[in-house]
Amino acid sequence: MSGSGGPSTPGEAPESSGSAAGQSGQTGQGTAVSGEHHRTFFGQPWSLVHIFGVEAWERFSFYGMQVVMTYYLYFSIAEGGLGLPQATAVGIIGAYGGSVYLSTILGAWIADRVLGSERTLFYSAIVIMLGHIALAIIPGFGGVISGLILVAVGSGGLKANATSVVGTLYAPDDTRRDAGFSLFYLGINLGAFFGPIITGFLRVNVGFHWAFGAAAIGMALGLLQYSFGRKALPPEASVIPNPLPRSRYGLFIGIALAGIAVILVLVFTGVITAGNLSAVVALVTVVAAIAYFAVILTSKAITKIERSRVFGFIPLFITSVAFWSLYQQQFTVVPVYAESRLDREIFGWEMPPDWVQSINPVFIIILSGVFAALWTKLGSRQPSTPVKFGIGTVIMGLAFFLFLPFAGGGPNSTPLIAMVGILLVFTIAELLVSPVGLSVTTKLAPERFHTQMVALFFLSVALGTSISGWLAQFYNAEDEVAYFSIIGGIAVVLGVLLLLVTKPVLKLMQGVR
């Protein structure tokens, strides 16, 4: 779930700075066009193919592992799982997903203060690979704890910085920018499609740890591809915007160690448990988001226009939280629903429930190019970002209403085609929010907080994802009408509210659409 499509009129920088950027060529922010950059990838800067590749393999490993992990946690020991209560398992998955996006704070901070986006991305990919290896070779809860922590931290570092590096390939007024983010989103979903197919097949036929091993191999392949192409990226990708003085390294290392110690104490004293983990991650994310907004908005390093744009980002942030709290139930409620309620028999063959997760990427692959072409064709006539966000959130709420005709059915009572239709609606909503949100974030970001603003968008995903895990604990197959109606209804209301305040939000966004 990362990449971007959105308004294809991103000349949102003030005219005083936009003209200079435009003269630099449309392959980077103020970078002269080299021979490498004369080559194109579907009309986009050639370097996009390198980031496209590493993100595709990272999503292969991430999506391939996540649903398998859901089943690993709540399947019985006799079935090769760990035998946790189902509600606890989906809560852990929600907390884990939220932690991935919460970790973008750390990844963004390291990029902006220590390593730069490109090197942070590279080292994060290594950490992800090590996490999948731990899941594959360490049995029981030891593998789960060490593996999920490494994958969460690594994925957080990779996600915010991959998006930021893509942004460096385009001048602020390059009209290809949003279409390029949509192609980037396509790469992500190619990986997301093949991941569950391969790991689900391995889980069913040879066992859970073989599936985790496949995720490790996928990340290794992505790392290998990126290693060959990283030198061709523009210099902006390696810039450290706000270098941390070496004299302060010790202070921050001490803060990090103290934070780890506090977490360990809370775990060993029972304050943080598997049952409340998703709520804890949600609370931490709320605090982090408020702190982040406060730091950026009170900084003397940003201009008046930049500050106004950050204020304009706040209603988009809130709507994004609502959207992701529903959308991310693809990894909590939907796997449980697919395993117990869905009729997966096709001409006498039963499809693994894991493969349901590959339906959404198929639609993304088909529709992302359509949306990219649509935004490019419409140009300045396309809907603004707040309108896209509002409509996308309303559609996401309506997708939950589509579960209602099948509420109260028994095992294997929901036709597979119905789930395909529901996930098609999920996809349409996603393409109106996720790629658009990433694109607009790179345009609203103050110059000194570029990567960290991308991390703020991912904090909205973190909060929504952890909320999805918390909400999933209330899912009850015996009372589905209330669950799907209430949650879907809240999303519809929030989407409509954003549509009603579009004009004042656009005024705050100062020319960014």
Coordinates of C-alpha atoms in Angstrom, one line a residue:
M1 CA 0.0 0.0 0.0
S2 CA 2.4 2.8 -1.1
G3 CA 2.9 4.8 -4.1
S4 CA 1.0 7.7 -5.6
G5 CA -1.4 9.0 -8.1
G6 CA -3.3 12.2 -7.7
P7 CA -3.7 15.7 -9.1
S8 CA -1.5 16.0 -12.2
T9 CA -1.1 19.7 -11.8
P10 CA 1.6 19.7 -9.1
G11 CA 3.1 23.1 -9.8
E12 CA 2.2 24.0 -6.3
A13 CA 5.4 25.7 -5.3
P14 CA 5.3 29.5 -5.3
E15 CA 6.2 31.0 -8.7
S16 CA 9.5 32.4 -7.3
S17 CA 10.8 28.9 -6.8
G18 CA 8.8 26.9 -9.4
S19 CA 10.4 28.5 -12.4
A20 CA 13.9 27.5 -11.4
A21 CA 12.9 24.0 -10.7
G22 CA 11.1 23.8 -14.0
Q23 CA 14.3 24.8 -15.9
S24 CA 16.3 22.0 -14.4
G25 CA 14.6 19.3 -16.6
Q26 CA 11.8 17.1 -15.4
T27 CA 13.8 14.3 -13.9
G28 CA 14.8 15.8 -10.6
Q29 CA 14.5 18.7 -8.3
G30 CA 17.1 21.1 -9.7
T31 CA 19.3 18.3 -11.2
A32 CA 20.9 18.5 -14.6
V33 CA 19.7 15.7 -16.9
S34 CA 22.3 13.0 -17.3
G35 CA 22.5 10.4 -20.0
E36 CA 20.9 7.9 -17.6
H37 CA 18.0 10.2 -17.1
H38 CA 17.3 10.6 -20.8
R39 CA 16.1 7.0 -20.7
T40 CA 12.5 6.6 -19.7
F41 CA 10.4 3.9 -18.0
F42 CA 6.8 4.2 -19.5
G43 CA 7.5 7.9 -20.1
Q44 CA 8.9 8.3 -16.5
P45 CA 12.5 8.9 -15.3
W46 CA 14.5 5.7 -15.8
S47 CA 15.5 5.6 -12.1
L48 CA 11.9 4.9 -11.2
V49 CA 12.5 1.3 -12.3
H50 CA 15.0 0.7 -9.5
I51 CA 12.7 2.0 -6.7
F52 CA 9.8 0.2 -8.5
G53 CA 11.7 -3.1 -8.2
V54 CA 12.8 -2.9 -4.6
E55 CA 9.3 -1.9 -3.5
A56 CA 7.7 -4.7 -5.5
W57 CA 9.9 -7.3 -3.8
E58 CA 9.4 -5.7 -0.4
R59 CA 5.6 -5.9 -0.9
F60 CA 6.0 -9.5 -2.0
S61 CA 7.6 -10.4 1.3
F62 CA 5.3 -8.2 3.4
Y63 CA 2.0 -9.3 2.0
G64 CA 3.2 -12.8 1.5
M65 CA 4.0 -13.0 5.2
Q66 CA 1.2 -11.0 6.8
V67 CA -1.8 -13.3 6.1
V68 CA 0.3 -16.4 6.7
M69 CA 1.2 -14.9 10.1
T70 CA -2.5 -14.3 10.9
Y71 CA -3.2 -18.0 10.5
Y72 CA 0.1 -19.0 12.2
L73 CA -1.0 -17.1 15.3
Y74 CA -4.5 -18.6 15.7
F75 CA -4.4 -22.0 14.0
S76 CA -4.1 -24.8 16.5
I77 CA -0.7 -26.4 17.4
A78 CA -1.9 -29.6 15.7
E79 CA -2.3 -27.5 12.5
G80 CA 1.2 -26.1 12.9
G81 CA 0.1 -22.8 14.5
L82 CA 0.6 -21.2 17.9
G83 CA -3.0 -21.7 19.1
L84 CA -3.8 -18.1 20.2
P85 CA -7.4 -16.9 20.6
Q86 CA -8.6 -15.5 17.3
A87 CA -9.4 -12.1 18.7
T88 CA -5.8 -11.9 20.2
A89 CA -4.3 -12.9 16.9
V90 CA -6.1 -10.3 14.8
G91 CA -5.2 -7.7 17.4
I92 CA -1.5 -8.6 17.1
I93 CA -1.7 -8.4 13.3
G94 CA -3.3 -4.9 13.6
A95 CA -0.7 -3.8 16.1
Y96 CA 2.1 -5.2 13.9
G97 CA 0.7 -3.4 10.8
G98 CA 0.4 -0.2 12.8
S99 CA 4.0 -0.6 14.0
V100 CA 5.3 -0.8 10.5
Y101 CA 3.9 2.6 9.7
L102 CA 4.7 4.0 13.1
S103 CA 8.3 3.0 12.4
T104 CA 8.3 5.4 9.5
I105 CA 9.0 8.1 12.1
L106 CA 12.3 6.5 12.9
G107 CA 13.1 5.9 9.3
A108 CA 12.3 9.5 8.3
W109 CA 14.3 10.9 11.2
I110 CA 17.4 8.8 10.3
A111 CA 17.0 9.9 6.7
D112 CA 16.7 13.6 7.5
R113 CA 19.3 13.7 10.3
V114 CA 21.9 10.9 9.7
L115 CA 21.9 8.9 6.5
G116 CA 19.7 10.5 3.8
S117 CA 16.8 8.8 2.2
E118 CA 18.7 6.6 -0.2
R119 CA 21.0 4.9 2.3
T120 CA 18.2 4.6 4.8
L121 CA 16.2 2.7 2.2
F122 CA 19.1 0.4 1.4
Y123 CA 19.9 -0.5 5.1
S124 CA 16.2 -0.9 5.9
A125 CA 15.8 -3.5 3.1
I126 CA 18.6 -5.5 4.8
V127 CA 16.8 -5.4 8.2
I128 CA 13.5 -6.6 6.6
M129 CA 15.4 -9.6 5.0
L130 CA 16.8 -10.5 8.4
G131 CA 13.3 -10.3 10.0
H132 CA 11.9 -12.8 7.5
I133 CA 14.9 -15.1 8.0
A134 CA 14.2 -15.0 11.8
L135 CA 10.5 -16.0 11.1
A136 CA 11.7 -18.8 8.9
I137 CA 14.3 -20.4 11.2
I138 CA 13.4 -19.6 14.8
P139 CA 10.4 -21.7 16.0
G140 CA 7.5 -20.5 18.2
F141 CA 7.1 -17.1 19.8
G142 CA 10.8 -16.3 19.7
G143 CA 10.7 -16.2 16.0
V144 CA 7.4 -14.2 15.9
I145 CA 8.7 -11.5 18.3
S146 CA 12.2 -11.1 16.8
G147 CA 10.9 -11.4 13.2
L148 CA 8.0 -9.0 13.5
I149 CA 10.1 -6.4 15.2
L150 CA 12.8 -6.5 12.5
V151 CA 10.3 -6.5 9.7
A152 CA 8.3 -3.6 11.2
V153 CA 11.4 -1.4 11.8
G154 CA 12.8 -2.2 8.4
S155 CA 9.6 -1.7 6.5
G156 CA 9.0 1.6 8.3
G157 CA 12.4 2.8 7.1
L158 CA 11.9 1.6 3.6
K159 CA 8.4 2.9 3.1
A160 CA 8.8 6.6 3.9
N161 CA 12.1 6.8 2.1
A162 CA 11.1 5.0 -1.0
T163 CA 8.3 7.5 -1.5
S164 CA 10.7 10.4 -0.7
V165 CA 13.2 9.1 -3.2
V166 CA 10.5 8.8 -5.9
G167 CA 9.7 12.5 -5.2
T168 CA 13.3 13.5 -6.0
L169 CA 12.9 12.2 -9.6
Y170 CA 10.6 15.1 -10.5
A171 CA 10.7 18.9 -10.5
P172 CA 7.9 20.5 -8.5
D173 CA 6.1 21.5 -11.8
D174 CA 6.6 18.2 -13.6
T175 CA 3.2 17.1 -14.8
R176 CA 4.3 13.5 -14.9
R177 CA 4.7 13.4 -11.2
D178 CA 1.3 11.9 -10.2
A179 CA 1.3 9.4 -13.1
G180 CA 4.8 8.3 -12.0
F181 CA 3.6 7.7 -8.4
S182 CA 0.8 5.6 -9.8
L183 CA 3.3 3.5 -11.7
F184 CA 5.3 3.1 -8.5
Y185 CA 2.0 2.0 -6.9
L186 CA 1.7 -0.6 -9.7
G187 CA 5.1 -2.1 -8.8
I188 CA 4.0 -2.4 -5.2
N189 CA 0.9 -4.3 -6.1
L190 CA 2.7 -6.7 -8.5
G191 CA 4.6 -7.8 -5.4
A192 CA 1.5 -7.8 -3.3
F193 CA -0.2 -10.1 -5.9
F194 CA 2.5 -12.8 -6.1
G195 CA 3.4 -12.8 -2.4
P196 CA 0.2 -14.4 -1.0
I197 CA 0.0 -16.8 -4.0
I198 CA 3.4 -18.3 -3.4
T199 CA 3.5 -18.2 0.4
G200 CA -0.1 -19.4 0.6
F201 CA 0.8 -22.4 -1.6
L202 CA 3.8 -23.2 0.5
R203 CA 1.8 -22.8 3.8
V204 CA -0.8 -25.3 2.6
N205 CA 1.6 -27.8 1.1
V206 CA 4.8 -27.7 3.2
G207 CA 4.2 -25.6 6.3
F208 CA 4.4 -22.1 7.8
H209 CA 8.1 -21.7 8.0
W210 CA 8.6 -22.5 4.3
A211 CA 6.2 -19.6 3.6
F212 CA 8.3 -17.3 5.8
G213 CA 11.4 -18.5 4.0
A214 CA 9.9 -17.5 0.6
A215 CA 9.3 -14.0 2.0
A216 CA 13.0 -13.8 3.0
I217 CA 14.1 -14.9 -0.5
G218 CA 11.8 -12.3 -2.1
M219 CA 13.3 -9.5 0.0
A220 CA 16.8 -10.7 -0.9
L221 CA 16.0 -10.5 -4.6
G222 CA 14.7 -6.9 -4.2
L223 CA 17.8 -5.9 -2.3
L224 CA 20.0 -7.4 -5.1
Q225 CA 18.1 -5.5 -7.8
Y226 CA 18.3 -2.2 -5.9
S227 CA 22.0 -2.6 -5.3
F228 CA 22.6 -2.5 -9.0
G229 CA 20.6 0.6 -9.6
R230 CA 21.0 2.8 -6.6
K231 CA 24.0 4.7 -8.0
A232 CA 21.9 6.1 -10.9
L233 CA 19.6 7.9 -8.5
P234 CA 19.8 11.8 -8.5
P235 CA 22.0 13.4 -5.9
E236 CA 19.0 14.8 -4.1
A237 CA 18.1 11.2 -3.0
S238 CA 21.3 11.1 -0.9
V239 CA 21.0 14.6 0.7
I240 CA 20.8 14.8 4.5
P241 CA 18.5 17.8 4.9
N242 CA 19.2 18.6 8.5
P243 CA 22.4 16.8 9.6
L244 CA 22.6 15.8 13.3
P245 CA 25.8 17.2 14.9
R246 CA 28.1 14.3 15.9
S247 CA 28.3 15.7 19.4
R248 CA 24.7 14.8 19.8
Y249 CA 24.9 11.2 18.7
G250 CA 25.5 9.9 22.2
L251 CA 22.4 11.7 23.5
F252 CA 20.1 10.1 20.9
I253 CA 21.6 6.7 21.3
G254 CA 20.9 7.0 25.1
I255 CA 17.3 8.1 24.4
A256 CA 16.8 5.1 22.1
L257 CA 18.2 2.6 24.7
A258 CA 16.0 4.2 27.4
G259 CA 13.0 3.8 25.2
I260 CA 13.7 0.1 24.6
A261 CA 14.2 -0.4 28.3
V262 CA 10.8 1.2 29.1
I263 CA 9.1 -1.0 26.6
L264 CA 10.7 -4.1 28.1
V265 CA 9.6 -3.1 31.6
L266 CA 6.0 -2.5 30.5
V267 CA 6.0 -5.9 28.7
F268 CA 7.5 -7.9 31.6
T269 CA 5.2 -6.2 34.2
G270 CA 2.1 -7.0 32.1
V271 CA 1.1 -3.4 31.3
I272 CA 1.5 -4.3 27.6
T273 CA 0.0 -7.6 26.6
A274 CA -0.9 -9.4 23.4
G275 CA -4.5 -8.6 24.1
N276 CA -4.1 -4.8 24.3
L277 CA -1.2 -4.4 21.9
S278 CA -3.3 -2.8 19.1
A279 CA -4.7 -0.2 21.5
V280 CA -1.3 0.6 22.8
V281 CA 0.1 1.1 19.3
A282 CA -2.9 3.3 18.5
L283 CA -2.3 5.5 21.6
V284 CA 1.4 5.8 20.9
T285 CA 0.6 6.8 17.3
V286 CA -1.8 9.5 18.4
V287 CA 0.8 11.0 20.7
A288 CA 3.5 10.8 18.0
A289 CA 1.2 12.4 15.4
I290 CA 0.3 15.3 17.7
A291 CA 4.0 15.8 18.6
Y292 CA 5.1 15.7 15.0
F293 CA 2.5 18.3 13.9
A294 CA 3.5 20.5 16.8
V295 CA 7.2 20.3 16.0
I296 CA 6.7 21.1 12.3
L297 CA 4.1 23.8 12.9
T298 CA 6.2 25.6 15.5
S299 CA 9.5 25.3 13.6
K300 CA 11.1 28.6 12.7
A301 CA 12.6 26.9 9.6
I302 CA 9.3 26.8 7.7
T303 CA 7.7 29.7 5.9
K304 CA 4.2 31.1 6.4
I305 CA 2.9 29.3 3.2
E306 CA 4.5 26.0 4.3
R307 CA 2.8 26.3 7.7
S308 CA -0.6 27.0 6.1
R309 CA -0.1 23.9 4.0
V310 CA 0.6 21.7 7.0
F311 CA -2.6 23.0 8.6
G312 CA -4.4 22.0 5.4
F313 CA -3.0 18.5 5.7
I314 CA -4.7 17.9 9.1
P315 CA -8.2 17.2 7.8
L316 CA -6.7 14.9 5.2
F317 CA -4.8 13.1 8.0
I318 CA -8.0 12.6 10.0
T319 CA -9.9 11.3 6.9
S320 CA -7.0 9.0 6.1
V321 CA -7.2 7.4 9.6
A322 CA -10.8 6.6 9.0
F323 CA -10.1 5.1 5.6
W324 CA -7.3 2.9 6.8
S325 CA -9.2 1.7 9.8
L326 CA -11.5 0.0 7.4
Y327 CA -9.2 -0.8 4.5
Q328 CA -6.6 -2.6 6.7
Q329 CA -9.2 -5.1 7.9
Q330 CA -8.2 -7.0 4.8
F331 CA -5.5 -8.4 7.1
T332 CA -7.6 -8.9 10.2
V333 CA -11.3 -9.5 9.6
V334 CA -11.1 -10.6 5.9
P335 CA -8.6 -13.5 6.4
V336 CA -10.8 -14.9 9.2
Y337 CA -13.9 -14.4 7.0
A338 CA -12.2 -16.0 4.0
E339 CA -11.1 -19.0 6.0
S340 CA -14.5 -19.7 7.7
R341 CA -17.3 -18.0 5.7
L342 CA -16.2 -17.9 2.0
D343 CA -17.0 -20.6 -0.5
R344 CA -13.6 -21.1 -2.1
E345 CA -14.4 -24.2 -4.1
I346 CA -13.7 -23.8 -7.9
F347 CA -14.6 -26.8 -10.1
G348 CA -14.0 -29.2 -7.2
W349 CA -10.7 -27.5 -6.1
E350 CA -10.5 -25.5 -2.9
M351 CA -8.5 -22.3 -3.2
P352 CA -6.3 -21.5 -0.2
P353 CA -7.8 -18.6 1.8
D354 CA -4.5 -16.8 1.6
W355 CA -5.1 -16.2 -2.1
V356 CA -8.0 -13.9 -1.4
Q357 CA -5.3 -11.3 -0.5
S358 CA -4.2 -11.4 -4.2
I359 CA -7.5 -10.2 -5.5
N360 CA -7.0 -6.6 -4.5
P361 CA -3.6 -6.3 -6.2
V362 CA -5.0 -7.6 -9.4
F363 CA -7.5 -4.8 -9.5
I364 CA -4.8 -2.3 -8.6
I365 CA -2.6 -3.6 -11.4
I366 CA -5.6 -3.2 -13.8
L367 CA -6.9 0.1 -12.5
S368 CA -3.8 2.1 -11.5
G369 CA -2.8 2.7 -15.1
V370 CA -6.4 3.7 -15.8
F371 CA -6.4 6.2 -12.9
A372 CA -3.0 7.5 -13.9
A373 CA -4.2 8.1 -17.5
L374 CA -7.4 9.7 -16.2
W375 CA -5.6 12.2 -14.0
T376 CA -3.1 13.0 -16.8
K377 CA -6.0 13.5 -19.3
L378 CA -8.1 15.7 -17.0
G379 CA -5.1 17.8 -15.9
S380 CA -6.3 20.9 -14.0
R381 CA -9.9 19.8 -14.5
Q382 CA -9.6 16.7 -12.2
P383 CA -11.1 16.7 -8.7
S384 CA -8.9 18.2 -6.0
T385 CA -7.3 16.1 -3.3
P386 CA -9.8 16.8 -0.6
V387 CA -12.6 15.7 -3.0
K388 CA -10.8 12.5 -3.9
F389 CA -10.2 11.8 -0.2
G390 CA -13.8 12.4 0.7
I391 CA -15.2 10.3 -2.2
G392 CA -12.7 7.5 -1.5
T393 CA -13.7 7.3 2.2
V394 CA -17.4 7.3 1.4
I395 CA -16.8 4.4 -1.1
M396 CA -14.8 2.5 1.6
G397 CA -17.7 2.8 4.0
L398 CA -20.1 1.5 1.3
A399 CA -17.8 -1.5 0.7
F400 CA -18.5 -2.6 4.3
F401 CA -22.3 -2.3 3.6
L402 CA -21.8 -4.9 0.8
F403 CA -21.1 -7.6 3.4
L404 CA -24.6 -7.1 4.8
P405 CA -26.5 -9.3 2.3
F406 CA -24.4 -12.3 3.5
A407 CA -24.6 -11.6 7.2
G408 CA -25.5 -14.5 9.4
G409 CA -24.7 -17.1 6.9
G410 CA -23.0 -20.4 7.8
P411 CA -19.6 -21.8 6.9
N412 CA -18.7 -21.4 3.2
S413 CA -22.0 -19.5 2.6
T414 CA -20.6 -16.4 0.9
P415 CA -19.9 -16.8 -2.9
L416 CA -16.3 -16.1 -4.0
I417 CA -17.6 -13.7 -6.6
A418 CA -19.2 -11.6 -3.9
M419 CA -15.8 -11.2 -2.2
V420 CA -14.3 -10.3 -5.6
G421 CA -16.9 -7.6 -6.0
I422 CA -16.3 -6.2 -2.5
L423 CA -12.6 -6.1 -3.0
L424 CA -13.1 -4.3 -6.3
V425 CA -14.9 -1.5 -4.3
F426 CA -12.0 -1.6 -1.8
T427 CA -9.6 -1.0 -4.7
I428 CA -11.5 2.0 -6.2
A429 CA -11.5 3.6 -2.8
E430 CA -7.8 2.9 -2.3
L431 CA -6.8 4.5 -5.6
L432 CA -8.7 7.7 -4.5
V433 CA -6.9 7.9 -1.2
S434 CA -3.6 6.1 -0.9
P435 CA -1.5 7.1 -4.0
V436 CA -3.2 10.6 -3.9
G437 CA -2.3 11.0 -0.3
L438 CA 1.4 10.2 -0.9
S439 CA 1.6 12.5 -3.8
V440 CA 0.0 15.5 -2.1
T441 CA 2.1 14.9 1.0
T442 CA 5.3 15.4 -1.0
K443 CA 3.8 18.6 -2.4
L444 CA 2.6 20.0 0.9
A445 CA 5.8 19.1 2.8
P446 CA 8.0 22.0 4.1
E447 CA 11.5 21.8 2.5
R448 CA 13.2 21.1 5.9
F449 CA 10.7 18.4 6.8
H450 CA 10.2 16.6 3.5
T451 CA 10.7 13.0 4.5
Q452 CA 9.2 13.5 7.9
M453 CA 5.9 14.8 6.3
V454 CA 5.8 11.6 4.3
A455 CA 6.2 9.8 7.7
L456 CA 3.2 11.8 9.0
F457 CA 1.1 10.4 6.2
F458 CA 2.2 7.0 7.2
L459 CA 1.3 7.8 10.8
S460 CA -2.3 8.1 9.6
V461 CA -1.9 4.7 8.1
A462 CA -0.3 3.4 11.3
L463 CA -3.2 4.8 13.4
G464 CA -5.8 3.4 11.0
T465 CA -4.1 0.0 10.9
S466 CA -3.8 -0.4 14.7
I467 CA -7.5 0.7 15.0
S468 CA -8.4 -1.9 12.4
G469 CA -6.8 -4.6 14.7
W470 CA -8.6 -3.2 17.7
L471 CA -11.9 -3.1 15.9
A472 CA -11.4 -6.6 14.5
Q473 CA -11.6 -8.0 18.1
F474 CA -15.3 -7.0 18.1
Y475 CA -16.1 -8.9 14.9
N476 CA -18.5 -11.7 15.7
A477 CA -19.9 -14.0 13.0
E478 CA -23.1 -14.2 15.0
D479 CA -23.7 -10.4 14.9
E480 CA -22.2 -9.1 11.6
V481 CA -25.0 -6.6 10.8
A482 CA -24.1 -4.3 13.7
Y483 CA -20.3 -4.6 13.0
F484 CA -20.4 -3.8 9.3
S485 CA -23.2 -1.2 9.5
I486 CA -21.6 0.9 12.3
I487 CA -18.1 0.9 11.0
G488 CA -19.2 1.5 7.4
G489 CA -21.5 4.3 8.5
I490 CA -18.9 6.2 10.4
A491 CA -16.6 6.2 7.3
V492 CA -19.4 7.5 5.1
V493 CA -20.1 10.4 7.5
L494 CA -16.4 11.4 7.8
G495 CA -16.1 11.3 4.0
V496 CA -19.1 13.5 3.5
L497 CA -17.8 16.0 6.2
L498 CA -14.5 16.4 4.3
L499 CA -16.4 17.1 1.0
L500 CA -18.4 19.8 2.8
V501 CA -15.2 21.6 4.0
T502 CA -13.3 21.3 0.7
K503 CA -13.0 25.0 0.0
P504 CA -11.5 26.1 3.3
V505 CA -9.1 23.1 3.2
L506 CA -7.9 24.1 -0.3
K507 CA -7.5 27.7 0.9
L508 CA -5.1 26.4 3.6
M509 CA -3.2 24.3 1.0
Q510 CA -2.1 27.5 -0.7
G511 CA -2.3 26.4 -4.4
V512 CA -1.7 22.7 -3.9
R513 CA -4.6 20.8 -5.3

